[in-house]
PDB file of C-alpha atoms and ligand atoms in Angstrom:
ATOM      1  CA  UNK A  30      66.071 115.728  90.466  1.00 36.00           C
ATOM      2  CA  UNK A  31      65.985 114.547  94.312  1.00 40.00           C
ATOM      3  CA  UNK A  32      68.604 115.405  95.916  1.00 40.00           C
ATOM      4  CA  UNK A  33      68.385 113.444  98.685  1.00 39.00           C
ATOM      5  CA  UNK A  34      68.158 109.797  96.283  1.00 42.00           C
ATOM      6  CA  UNK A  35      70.940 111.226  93.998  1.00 42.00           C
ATOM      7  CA  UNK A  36      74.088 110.671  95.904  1.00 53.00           C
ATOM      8  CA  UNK A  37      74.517 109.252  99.368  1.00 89.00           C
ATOM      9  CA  UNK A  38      76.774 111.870 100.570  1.00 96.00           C
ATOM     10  CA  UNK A  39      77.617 115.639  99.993  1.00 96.00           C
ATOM     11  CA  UNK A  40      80.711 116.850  99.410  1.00 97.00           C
ATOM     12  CA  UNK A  41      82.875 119.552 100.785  1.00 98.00           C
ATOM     13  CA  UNK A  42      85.373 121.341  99.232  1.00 98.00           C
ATOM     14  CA  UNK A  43      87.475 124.148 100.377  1.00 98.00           C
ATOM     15  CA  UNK A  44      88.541 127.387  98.423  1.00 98.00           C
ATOM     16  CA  UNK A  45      91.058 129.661  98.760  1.00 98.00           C
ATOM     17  CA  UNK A  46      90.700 131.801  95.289  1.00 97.00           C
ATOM     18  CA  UNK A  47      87.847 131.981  92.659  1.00 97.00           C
ATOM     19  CA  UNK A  48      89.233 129.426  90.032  1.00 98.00           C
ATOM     20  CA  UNK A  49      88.687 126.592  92.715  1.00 98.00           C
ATOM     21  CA  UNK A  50      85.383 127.602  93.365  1.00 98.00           C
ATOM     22  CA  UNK A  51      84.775 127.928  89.866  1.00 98.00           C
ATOM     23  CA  UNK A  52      86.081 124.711  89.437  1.00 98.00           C
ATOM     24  CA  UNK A  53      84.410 123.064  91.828  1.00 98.00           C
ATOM     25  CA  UNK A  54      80.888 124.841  90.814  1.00 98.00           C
ATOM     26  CA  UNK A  55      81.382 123.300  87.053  1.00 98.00           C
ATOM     27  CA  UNK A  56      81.734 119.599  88.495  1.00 98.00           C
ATOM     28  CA  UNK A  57      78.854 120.216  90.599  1.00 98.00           C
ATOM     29  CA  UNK A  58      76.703 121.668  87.612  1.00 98.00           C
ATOM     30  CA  UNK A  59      78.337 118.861  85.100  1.00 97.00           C
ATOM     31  CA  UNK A  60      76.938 115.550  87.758  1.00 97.00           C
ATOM     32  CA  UNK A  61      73.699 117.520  89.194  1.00 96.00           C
ATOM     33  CA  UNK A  62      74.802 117.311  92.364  1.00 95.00           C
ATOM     34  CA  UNK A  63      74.707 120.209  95.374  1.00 96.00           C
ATOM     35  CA  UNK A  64      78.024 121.015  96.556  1.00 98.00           C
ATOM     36  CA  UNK A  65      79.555 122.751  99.855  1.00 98.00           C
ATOM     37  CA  UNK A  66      82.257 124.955  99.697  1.00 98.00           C
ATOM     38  CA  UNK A  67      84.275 125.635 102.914  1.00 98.00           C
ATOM     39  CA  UNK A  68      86.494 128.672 104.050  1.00 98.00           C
ATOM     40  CA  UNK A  69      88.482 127.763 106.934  1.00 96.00           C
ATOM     41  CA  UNK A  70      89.968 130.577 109.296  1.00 96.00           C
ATOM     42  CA  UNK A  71      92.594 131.093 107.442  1.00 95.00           C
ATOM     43  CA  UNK A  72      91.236 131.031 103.650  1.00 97.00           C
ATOM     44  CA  UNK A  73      88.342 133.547 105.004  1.00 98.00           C
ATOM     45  CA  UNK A  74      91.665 136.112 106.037  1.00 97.00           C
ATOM     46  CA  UNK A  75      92.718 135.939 102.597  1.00 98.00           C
ATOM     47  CA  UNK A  76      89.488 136.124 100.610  1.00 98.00           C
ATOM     48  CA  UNK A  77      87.970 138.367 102.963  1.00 98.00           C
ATOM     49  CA  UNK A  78      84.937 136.313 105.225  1.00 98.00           C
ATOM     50  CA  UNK A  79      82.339 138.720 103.008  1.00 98.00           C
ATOM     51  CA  UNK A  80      84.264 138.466  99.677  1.00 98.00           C
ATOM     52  CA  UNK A  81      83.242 134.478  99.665  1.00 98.00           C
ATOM     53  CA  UNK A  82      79.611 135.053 101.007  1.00 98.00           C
ATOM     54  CA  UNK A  83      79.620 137.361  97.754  1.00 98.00           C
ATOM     55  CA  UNK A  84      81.043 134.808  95.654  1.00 98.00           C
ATOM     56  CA  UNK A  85      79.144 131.871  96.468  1.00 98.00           C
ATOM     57  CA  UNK A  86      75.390 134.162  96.534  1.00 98.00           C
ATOM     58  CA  UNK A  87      77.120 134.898  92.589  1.00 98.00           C
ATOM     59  CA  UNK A  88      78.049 131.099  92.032  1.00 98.00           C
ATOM     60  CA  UNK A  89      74.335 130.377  92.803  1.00 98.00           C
ATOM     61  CA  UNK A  90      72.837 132.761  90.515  1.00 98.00           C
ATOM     62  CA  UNK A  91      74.995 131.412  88.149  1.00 98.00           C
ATOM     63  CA  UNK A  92      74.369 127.858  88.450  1.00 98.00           C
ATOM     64  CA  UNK A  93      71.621 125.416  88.925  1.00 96.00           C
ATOM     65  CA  UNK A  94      72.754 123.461  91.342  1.00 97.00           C
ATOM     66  CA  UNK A  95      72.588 124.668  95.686  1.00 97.00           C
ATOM     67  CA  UNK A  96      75.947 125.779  96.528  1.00 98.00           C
ATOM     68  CA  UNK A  97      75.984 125.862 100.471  1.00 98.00           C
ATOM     69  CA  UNK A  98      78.759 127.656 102.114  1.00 98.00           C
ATOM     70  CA  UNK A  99      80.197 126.690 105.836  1.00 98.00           C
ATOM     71  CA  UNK A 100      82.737 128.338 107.789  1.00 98.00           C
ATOM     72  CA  UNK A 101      85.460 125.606 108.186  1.00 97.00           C
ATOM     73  CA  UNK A 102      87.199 125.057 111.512  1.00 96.00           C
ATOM     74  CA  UNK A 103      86.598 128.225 113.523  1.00 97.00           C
ATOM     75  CA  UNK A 104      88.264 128.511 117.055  1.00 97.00           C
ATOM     76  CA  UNK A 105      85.949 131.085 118.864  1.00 97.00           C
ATOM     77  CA  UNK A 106      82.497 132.210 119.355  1.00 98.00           C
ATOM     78  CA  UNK A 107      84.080 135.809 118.106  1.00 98.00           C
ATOM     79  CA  UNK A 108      84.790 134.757 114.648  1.00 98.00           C
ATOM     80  CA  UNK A 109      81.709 132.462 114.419  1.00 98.00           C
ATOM     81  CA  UNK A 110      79.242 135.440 115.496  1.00 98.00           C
ATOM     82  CA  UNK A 111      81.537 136.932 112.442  1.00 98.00           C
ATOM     83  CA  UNK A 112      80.685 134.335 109.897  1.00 98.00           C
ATOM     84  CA  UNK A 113      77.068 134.111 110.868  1.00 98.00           C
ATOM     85  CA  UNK A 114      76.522 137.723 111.022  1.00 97.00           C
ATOM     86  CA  UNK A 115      78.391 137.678 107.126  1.00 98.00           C
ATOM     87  CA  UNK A 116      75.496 135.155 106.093  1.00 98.00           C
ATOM     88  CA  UNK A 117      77.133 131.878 106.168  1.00 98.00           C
ATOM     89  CA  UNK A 118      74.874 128.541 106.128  1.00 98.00           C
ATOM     90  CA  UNK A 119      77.218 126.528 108.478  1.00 98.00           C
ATOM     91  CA  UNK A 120      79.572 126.615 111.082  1.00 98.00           C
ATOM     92  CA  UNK A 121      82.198 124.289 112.434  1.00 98.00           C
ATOM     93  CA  UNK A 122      83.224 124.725 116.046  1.00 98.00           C
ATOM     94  CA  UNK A 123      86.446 123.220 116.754  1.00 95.00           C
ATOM     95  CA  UNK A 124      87.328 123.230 120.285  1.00 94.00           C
ATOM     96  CA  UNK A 125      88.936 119.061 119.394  1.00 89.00           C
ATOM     97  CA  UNK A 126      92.210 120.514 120.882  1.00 88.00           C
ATOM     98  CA  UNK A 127      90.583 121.825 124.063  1.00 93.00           C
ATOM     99  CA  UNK A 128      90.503 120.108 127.634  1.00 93.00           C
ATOM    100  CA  UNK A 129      86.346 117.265 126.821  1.00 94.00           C
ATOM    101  CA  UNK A 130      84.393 120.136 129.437  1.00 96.00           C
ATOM    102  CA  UNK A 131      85.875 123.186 127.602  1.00 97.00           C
ATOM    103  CA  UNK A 132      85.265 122.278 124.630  1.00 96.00           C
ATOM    104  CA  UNK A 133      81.833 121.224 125.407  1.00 97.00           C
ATOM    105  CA  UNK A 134      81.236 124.872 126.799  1.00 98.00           C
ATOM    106  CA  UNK A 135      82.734 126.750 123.723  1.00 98.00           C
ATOM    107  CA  UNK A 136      80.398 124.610 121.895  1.00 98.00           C
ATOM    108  CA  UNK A 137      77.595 125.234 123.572  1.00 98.00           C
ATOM    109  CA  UNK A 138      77.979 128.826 123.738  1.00 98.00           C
ATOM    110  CA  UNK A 139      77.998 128.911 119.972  1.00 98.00           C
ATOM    111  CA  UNK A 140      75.268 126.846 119.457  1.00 98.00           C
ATOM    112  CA  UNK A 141      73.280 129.450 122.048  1.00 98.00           C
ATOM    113  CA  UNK A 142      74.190 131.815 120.187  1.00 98.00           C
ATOM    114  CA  UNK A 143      73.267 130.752 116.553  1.00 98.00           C
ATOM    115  CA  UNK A 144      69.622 129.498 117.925  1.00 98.00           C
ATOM    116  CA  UNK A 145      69.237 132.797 119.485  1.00 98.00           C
ATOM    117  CA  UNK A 146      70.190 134.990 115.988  1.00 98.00           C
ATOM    118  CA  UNK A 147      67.897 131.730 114.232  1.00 98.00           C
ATOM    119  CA  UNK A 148      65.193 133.031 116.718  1.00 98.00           C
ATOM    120  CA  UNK A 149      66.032 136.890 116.090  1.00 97.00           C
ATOM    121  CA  UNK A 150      66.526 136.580 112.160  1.00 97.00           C
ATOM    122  CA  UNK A 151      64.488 133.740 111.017  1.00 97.00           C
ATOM    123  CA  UNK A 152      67.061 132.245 109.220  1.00 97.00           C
ATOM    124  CA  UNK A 153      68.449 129.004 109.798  1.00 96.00           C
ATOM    125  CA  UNK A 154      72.247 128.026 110.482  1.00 98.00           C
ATOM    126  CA  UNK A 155      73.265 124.597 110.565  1.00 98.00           C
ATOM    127  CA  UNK A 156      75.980 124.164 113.829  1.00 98.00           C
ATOM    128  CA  UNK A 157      78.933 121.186 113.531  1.00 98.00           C
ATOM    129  CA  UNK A 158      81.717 120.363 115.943  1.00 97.00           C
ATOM    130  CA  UNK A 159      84.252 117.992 116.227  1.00 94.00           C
ATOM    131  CA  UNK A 160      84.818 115.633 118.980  1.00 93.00           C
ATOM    132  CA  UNK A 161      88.968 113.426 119.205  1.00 86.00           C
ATOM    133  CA  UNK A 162      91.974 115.165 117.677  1.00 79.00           C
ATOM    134  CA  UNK A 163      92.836 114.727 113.949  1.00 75.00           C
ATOM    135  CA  UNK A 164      95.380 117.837 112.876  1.00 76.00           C
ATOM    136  CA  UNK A 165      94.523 120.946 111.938  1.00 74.00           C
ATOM    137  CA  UNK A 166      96.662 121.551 109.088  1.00 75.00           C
ATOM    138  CA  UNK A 167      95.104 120.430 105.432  1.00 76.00           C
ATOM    139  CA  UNK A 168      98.711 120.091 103.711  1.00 76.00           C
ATOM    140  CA  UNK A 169     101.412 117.435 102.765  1.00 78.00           C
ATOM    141  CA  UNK A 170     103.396 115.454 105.961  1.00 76.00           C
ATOM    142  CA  UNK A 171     105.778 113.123 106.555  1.00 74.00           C
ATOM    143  CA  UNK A 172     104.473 111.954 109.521  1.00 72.00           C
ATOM    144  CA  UNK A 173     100.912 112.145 111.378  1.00 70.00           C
ATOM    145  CA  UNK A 174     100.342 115.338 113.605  1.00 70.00           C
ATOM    146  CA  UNK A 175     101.274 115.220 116.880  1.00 72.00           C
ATOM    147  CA  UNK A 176      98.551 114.443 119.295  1.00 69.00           C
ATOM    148  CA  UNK A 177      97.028 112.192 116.567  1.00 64.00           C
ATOM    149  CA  UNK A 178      96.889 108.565 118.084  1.00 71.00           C
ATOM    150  CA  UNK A 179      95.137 105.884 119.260  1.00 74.00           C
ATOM    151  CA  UNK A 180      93.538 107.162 122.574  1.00 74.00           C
ATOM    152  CA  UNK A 181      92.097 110.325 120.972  1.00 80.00           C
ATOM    153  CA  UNK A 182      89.854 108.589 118.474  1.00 89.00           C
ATOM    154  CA  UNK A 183      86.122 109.670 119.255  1.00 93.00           C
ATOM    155  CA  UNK A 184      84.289 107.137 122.048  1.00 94.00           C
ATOM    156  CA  UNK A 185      80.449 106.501 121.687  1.00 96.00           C
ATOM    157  CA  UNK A 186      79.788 107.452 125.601  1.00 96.00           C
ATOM    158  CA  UNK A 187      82.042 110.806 124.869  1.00 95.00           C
ATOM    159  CA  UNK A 188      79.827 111.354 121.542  1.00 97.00           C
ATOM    160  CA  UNK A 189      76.519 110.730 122.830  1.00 98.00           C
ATOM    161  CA  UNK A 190      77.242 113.327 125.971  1.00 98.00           C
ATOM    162  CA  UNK A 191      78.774 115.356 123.724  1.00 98.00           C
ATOM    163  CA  UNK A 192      76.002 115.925 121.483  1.00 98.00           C
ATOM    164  CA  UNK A 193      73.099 116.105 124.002  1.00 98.00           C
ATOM    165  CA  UNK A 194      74.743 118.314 125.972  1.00 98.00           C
ATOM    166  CA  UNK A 195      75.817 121.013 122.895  1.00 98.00           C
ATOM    167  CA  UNK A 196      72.656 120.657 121.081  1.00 98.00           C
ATOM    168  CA  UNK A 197      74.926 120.405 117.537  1.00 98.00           C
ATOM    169  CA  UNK A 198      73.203 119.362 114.698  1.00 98.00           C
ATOM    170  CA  UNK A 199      76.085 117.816 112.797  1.00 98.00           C
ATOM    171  CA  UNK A 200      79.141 115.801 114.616  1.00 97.00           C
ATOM    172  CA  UNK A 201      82.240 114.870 113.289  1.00 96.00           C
ATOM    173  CA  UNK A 202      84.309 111.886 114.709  1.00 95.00           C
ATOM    174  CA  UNK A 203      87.897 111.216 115.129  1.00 92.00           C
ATOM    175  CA  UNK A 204      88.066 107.639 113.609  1.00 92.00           C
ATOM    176  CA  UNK A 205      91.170 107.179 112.340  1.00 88.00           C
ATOM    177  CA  UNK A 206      91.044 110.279 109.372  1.00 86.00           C
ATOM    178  CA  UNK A 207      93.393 113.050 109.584  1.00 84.00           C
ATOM    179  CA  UNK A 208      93.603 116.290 108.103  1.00 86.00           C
ATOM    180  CA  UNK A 209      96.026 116.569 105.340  1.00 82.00           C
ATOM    181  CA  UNK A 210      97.638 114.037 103.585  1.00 81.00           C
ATOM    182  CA  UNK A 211     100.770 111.690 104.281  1.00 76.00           C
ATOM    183  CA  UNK A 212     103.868 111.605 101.982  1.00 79.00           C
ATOM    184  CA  UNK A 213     105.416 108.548 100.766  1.00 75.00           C
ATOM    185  CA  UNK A 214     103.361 106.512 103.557  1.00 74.00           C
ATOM    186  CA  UNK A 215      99.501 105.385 103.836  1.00 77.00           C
ATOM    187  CA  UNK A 216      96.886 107.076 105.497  1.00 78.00           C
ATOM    188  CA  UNK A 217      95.669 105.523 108.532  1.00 82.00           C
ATOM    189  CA  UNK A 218      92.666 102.785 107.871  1.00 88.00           C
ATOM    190  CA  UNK A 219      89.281 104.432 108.860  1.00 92.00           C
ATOM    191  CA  UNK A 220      87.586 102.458 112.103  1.00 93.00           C
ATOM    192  CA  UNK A 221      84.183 101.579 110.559  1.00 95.00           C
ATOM    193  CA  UNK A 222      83.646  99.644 113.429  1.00 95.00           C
ATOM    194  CA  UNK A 223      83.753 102.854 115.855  1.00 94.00           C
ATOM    195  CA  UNK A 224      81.660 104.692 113.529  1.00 95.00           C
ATOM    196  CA  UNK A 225      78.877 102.076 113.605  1.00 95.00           C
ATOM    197  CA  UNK A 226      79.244 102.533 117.822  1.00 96.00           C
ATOM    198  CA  UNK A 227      78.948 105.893 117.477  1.00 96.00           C
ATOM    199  CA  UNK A 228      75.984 106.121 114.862  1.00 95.00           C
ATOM    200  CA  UNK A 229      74.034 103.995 116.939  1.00 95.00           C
ATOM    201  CA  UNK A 230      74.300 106.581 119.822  1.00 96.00           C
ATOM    202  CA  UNK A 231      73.749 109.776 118.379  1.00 96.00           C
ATOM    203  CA  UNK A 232      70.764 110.990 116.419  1.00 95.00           C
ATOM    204  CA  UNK A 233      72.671 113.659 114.074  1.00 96.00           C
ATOM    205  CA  UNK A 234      73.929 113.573 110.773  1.00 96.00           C
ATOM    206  CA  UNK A 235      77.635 112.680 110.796  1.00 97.00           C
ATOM    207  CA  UNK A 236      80.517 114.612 108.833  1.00 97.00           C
ATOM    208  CA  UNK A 237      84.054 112.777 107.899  1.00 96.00           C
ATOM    209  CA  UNK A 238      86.854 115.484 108.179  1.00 94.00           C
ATOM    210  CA  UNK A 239      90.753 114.957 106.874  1.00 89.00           C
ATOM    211  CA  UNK A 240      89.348 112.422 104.131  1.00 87.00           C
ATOM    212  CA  UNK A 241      92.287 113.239 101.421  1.00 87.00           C
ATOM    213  CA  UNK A 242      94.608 110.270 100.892  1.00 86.00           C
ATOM    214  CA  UNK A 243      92.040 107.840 102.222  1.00 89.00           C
ATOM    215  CA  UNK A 244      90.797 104.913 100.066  1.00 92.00           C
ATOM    216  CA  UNK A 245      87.669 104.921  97.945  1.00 94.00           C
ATOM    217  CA  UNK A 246      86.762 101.744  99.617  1.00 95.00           C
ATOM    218  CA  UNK A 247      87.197 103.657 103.228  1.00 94.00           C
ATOM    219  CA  UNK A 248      85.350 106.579 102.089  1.00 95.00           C
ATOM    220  CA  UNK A 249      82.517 104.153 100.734  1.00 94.00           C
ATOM    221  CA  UNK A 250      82.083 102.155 103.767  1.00 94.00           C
ATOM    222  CA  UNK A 251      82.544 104.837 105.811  1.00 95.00           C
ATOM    223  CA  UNK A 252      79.132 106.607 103.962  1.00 95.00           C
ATOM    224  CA  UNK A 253      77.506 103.600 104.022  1.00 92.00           C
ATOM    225  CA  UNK A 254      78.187 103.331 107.545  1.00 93.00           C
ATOM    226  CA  UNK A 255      76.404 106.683 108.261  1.00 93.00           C
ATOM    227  CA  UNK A 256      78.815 109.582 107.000  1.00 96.00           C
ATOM    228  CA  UNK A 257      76.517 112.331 105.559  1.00 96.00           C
ATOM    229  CA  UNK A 258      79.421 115.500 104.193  1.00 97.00           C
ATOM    230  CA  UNK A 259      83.350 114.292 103.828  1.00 97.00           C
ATOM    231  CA  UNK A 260      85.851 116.916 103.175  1.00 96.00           C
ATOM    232  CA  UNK A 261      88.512 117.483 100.493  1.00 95.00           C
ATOM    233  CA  UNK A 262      90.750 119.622 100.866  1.00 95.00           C
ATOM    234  CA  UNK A 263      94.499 118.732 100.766  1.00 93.00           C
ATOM    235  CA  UNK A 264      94.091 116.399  97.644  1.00 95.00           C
ATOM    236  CA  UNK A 265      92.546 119.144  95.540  1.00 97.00           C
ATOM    237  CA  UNK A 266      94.674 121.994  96.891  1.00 97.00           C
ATOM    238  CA  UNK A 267      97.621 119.714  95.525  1.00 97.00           C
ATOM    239  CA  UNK A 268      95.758 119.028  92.216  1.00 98.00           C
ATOM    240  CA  UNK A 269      95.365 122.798  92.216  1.00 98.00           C
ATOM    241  CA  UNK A 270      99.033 123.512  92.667  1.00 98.00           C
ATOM    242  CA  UNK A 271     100.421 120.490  90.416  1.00 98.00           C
ATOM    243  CA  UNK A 272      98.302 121.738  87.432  1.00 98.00           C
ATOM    244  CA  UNK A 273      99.792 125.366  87.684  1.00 98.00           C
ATOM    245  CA  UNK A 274     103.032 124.219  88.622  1.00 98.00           C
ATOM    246  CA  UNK A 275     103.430 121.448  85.429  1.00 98.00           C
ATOM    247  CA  UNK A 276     101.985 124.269  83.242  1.00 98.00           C
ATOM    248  CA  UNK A 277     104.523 127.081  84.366  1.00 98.00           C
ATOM    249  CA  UNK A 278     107.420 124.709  84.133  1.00 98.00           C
ATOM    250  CA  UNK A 279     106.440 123.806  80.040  1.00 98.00           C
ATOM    251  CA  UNK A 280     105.685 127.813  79.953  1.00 98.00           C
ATOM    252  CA  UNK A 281     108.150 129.181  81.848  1.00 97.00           C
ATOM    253  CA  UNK A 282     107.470 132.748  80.211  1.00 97.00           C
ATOM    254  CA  UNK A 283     103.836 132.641  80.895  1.00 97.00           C
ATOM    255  CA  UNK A 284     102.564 135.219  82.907  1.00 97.00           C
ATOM    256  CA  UNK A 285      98.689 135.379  82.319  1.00 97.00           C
ATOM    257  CA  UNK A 286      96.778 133.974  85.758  1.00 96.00           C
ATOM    258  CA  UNK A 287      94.097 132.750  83.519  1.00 97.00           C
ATOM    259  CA  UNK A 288      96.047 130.594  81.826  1.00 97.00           C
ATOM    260  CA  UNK A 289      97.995 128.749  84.705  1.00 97.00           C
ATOM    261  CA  UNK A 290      95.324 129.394  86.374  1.00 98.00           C
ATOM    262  CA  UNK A 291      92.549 127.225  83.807  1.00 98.00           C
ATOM    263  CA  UNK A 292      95.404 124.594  84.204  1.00 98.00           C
ATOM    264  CA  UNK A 293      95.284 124.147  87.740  1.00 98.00           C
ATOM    265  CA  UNK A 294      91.622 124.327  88.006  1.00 98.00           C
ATOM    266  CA  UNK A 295      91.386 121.554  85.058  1.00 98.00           C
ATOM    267  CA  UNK A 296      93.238 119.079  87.445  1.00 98.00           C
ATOM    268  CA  UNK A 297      91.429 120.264  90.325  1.00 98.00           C
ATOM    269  CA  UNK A 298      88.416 119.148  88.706  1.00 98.00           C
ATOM    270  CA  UNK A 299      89.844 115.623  88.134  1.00 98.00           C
ATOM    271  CA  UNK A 300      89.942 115.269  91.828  1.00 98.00           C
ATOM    272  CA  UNK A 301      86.635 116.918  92.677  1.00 98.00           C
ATOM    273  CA  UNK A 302      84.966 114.822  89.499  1.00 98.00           C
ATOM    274  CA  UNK A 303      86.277 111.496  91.158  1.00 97.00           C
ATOM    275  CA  UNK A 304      85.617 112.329  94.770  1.00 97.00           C
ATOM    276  CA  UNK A 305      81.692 112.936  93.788  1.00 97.00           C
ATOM    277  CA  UNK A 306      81.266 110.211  91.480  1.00 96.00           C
ATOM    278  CA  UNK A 307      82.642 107.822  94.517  1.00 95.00           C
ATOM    279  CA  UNK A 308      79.581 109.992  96.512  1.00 94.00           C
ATOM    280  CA  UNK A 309      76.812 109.064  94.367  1.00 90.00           C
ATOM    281  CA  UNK A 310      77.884 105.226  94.124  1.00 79.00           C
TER     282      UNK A 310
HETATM  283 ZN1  LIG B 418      88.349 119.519 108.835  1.00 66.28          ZN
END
């Protein structure tokens, strides 16, 4: 199968534990489909940033389909010489929260420094960053994160200096998404418009961040409008949770991981099953 033809854009899920990548894997395996699976700062401190090189080199052994892994939102060029040094395939540098001309230097200083191990290693290592504020935190709110507004959505002139003058190969707006998911209220409508500006200046593939609890019909036009990766992670994270939680509370004297365990990855899959399907439309 092409890969390219199959589905319009690839997905990215986050892991913090085996069963979800296992889960995810299956999903990926079950619609032919490659699959990225992202380890944030803080899920690579609890797996261990080699442990889930290990696991995804095993995952793709096991499996047909190309499992890519990318080091999630990663705050310094210290732990992204870490994650490249550990193998990874991509890195995300977010300096979003930074002062436009810092950010632009921690960028740049990463992106130096993968080209120069690309150079030293012949491997290659795919560099993203992120450009507006949109949260950092993939988990349930009641309100949008502070800083989150209007006047920090990504501008076309600040995206098209941005990327020339970092060298990135992948760029990730601020149009309206936000990482992790509102309760009891409706995610903020995407601005396709601002992504069509902003394709039309930039020459790189785009990634859509913070995409749990948006529509399928903003996810859809927003891939059709030039988003190549969105990310997952909040919604299956929940799924994840809700599926052990629902199980323990019908077994409340269960105490074998595998079985909670299968449960929550069963719903997970529900998510991650819909999500790709949407991709592939
Ligand atoms: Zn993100």
């Amino acid at each position: 199968m092409n890969y390219k033809q199959s589905g319009k854009a690839i997905a990215h899920f986050n892991i913090s534990n085996l069963d979800q990548a296992r889960a995810i894997v299956e999903v990926a395996q079950e619609l032919n489909q490659p699959v990225i699976i992202g380890a944030s700062e803080g899920e690579r401190d609890y797996m261990g940033i080699e442990m889930v090189r290990t696991i995804v080199n095993e995952l793709n052994q096991e499996y047909d389909v190309p499992i890519f892994l990318n080091a999630d939102h990663t705050y310094s060029l210290e732990k992204v010489q870490e994650v490249i040094e550990a193998g990874y395939d991509s890195v995300i540098v977010d300096g979003a929260k930074l002062p436009y001309e810092e950010n632009v230097t921690l960028v740049k200083s990463c992106v130096d420094y993968v080209r120069n191990y690309e150079q030293k290693t012949g491997k290659h290592v795919l560099v993203e960053a992120e450009l507006g504020y949109i949260g950092q935190s993939s988990s349930l709110n009641t309100a949008l994160p502070e800083g989150v507004t209007e006047a920090n959505l990504t501008t076309p002139d600040q995206a098209k200096d941005f990327v020339l003058r970092t060298g990135i190969d992948m760029f990730a707006p601020a149009i309206g998404n936000v990482h992790g998911m509102l309760i009891d209220a409706e995610e903020p409508k995407l601005r396709i418009d601002r992504l069509d500006e902003i394709k039309k200046v930039i020459d790189v593939p785009m990634v859509l961040h913070g995409a749990s609890g948006n529509t399928d019909e903003d996810l859809i036009a927003s891939i059709d409008a030039g988003i190549s990766i969105v990310h997952i992670n909040t919604e299956i994270r929940k799924a994840f949770r809700d599926g052990e939680m629902n199980y323990l509370h019908e077994h409340p004297n269960e105490v074998a991981p595998y079985k909670f365990g299968h449960e929550g990855q069963e719903e997970m899959k529900k998510v991650v099953r819909a999500k790709m399907q949407l991709y592939m439309k």
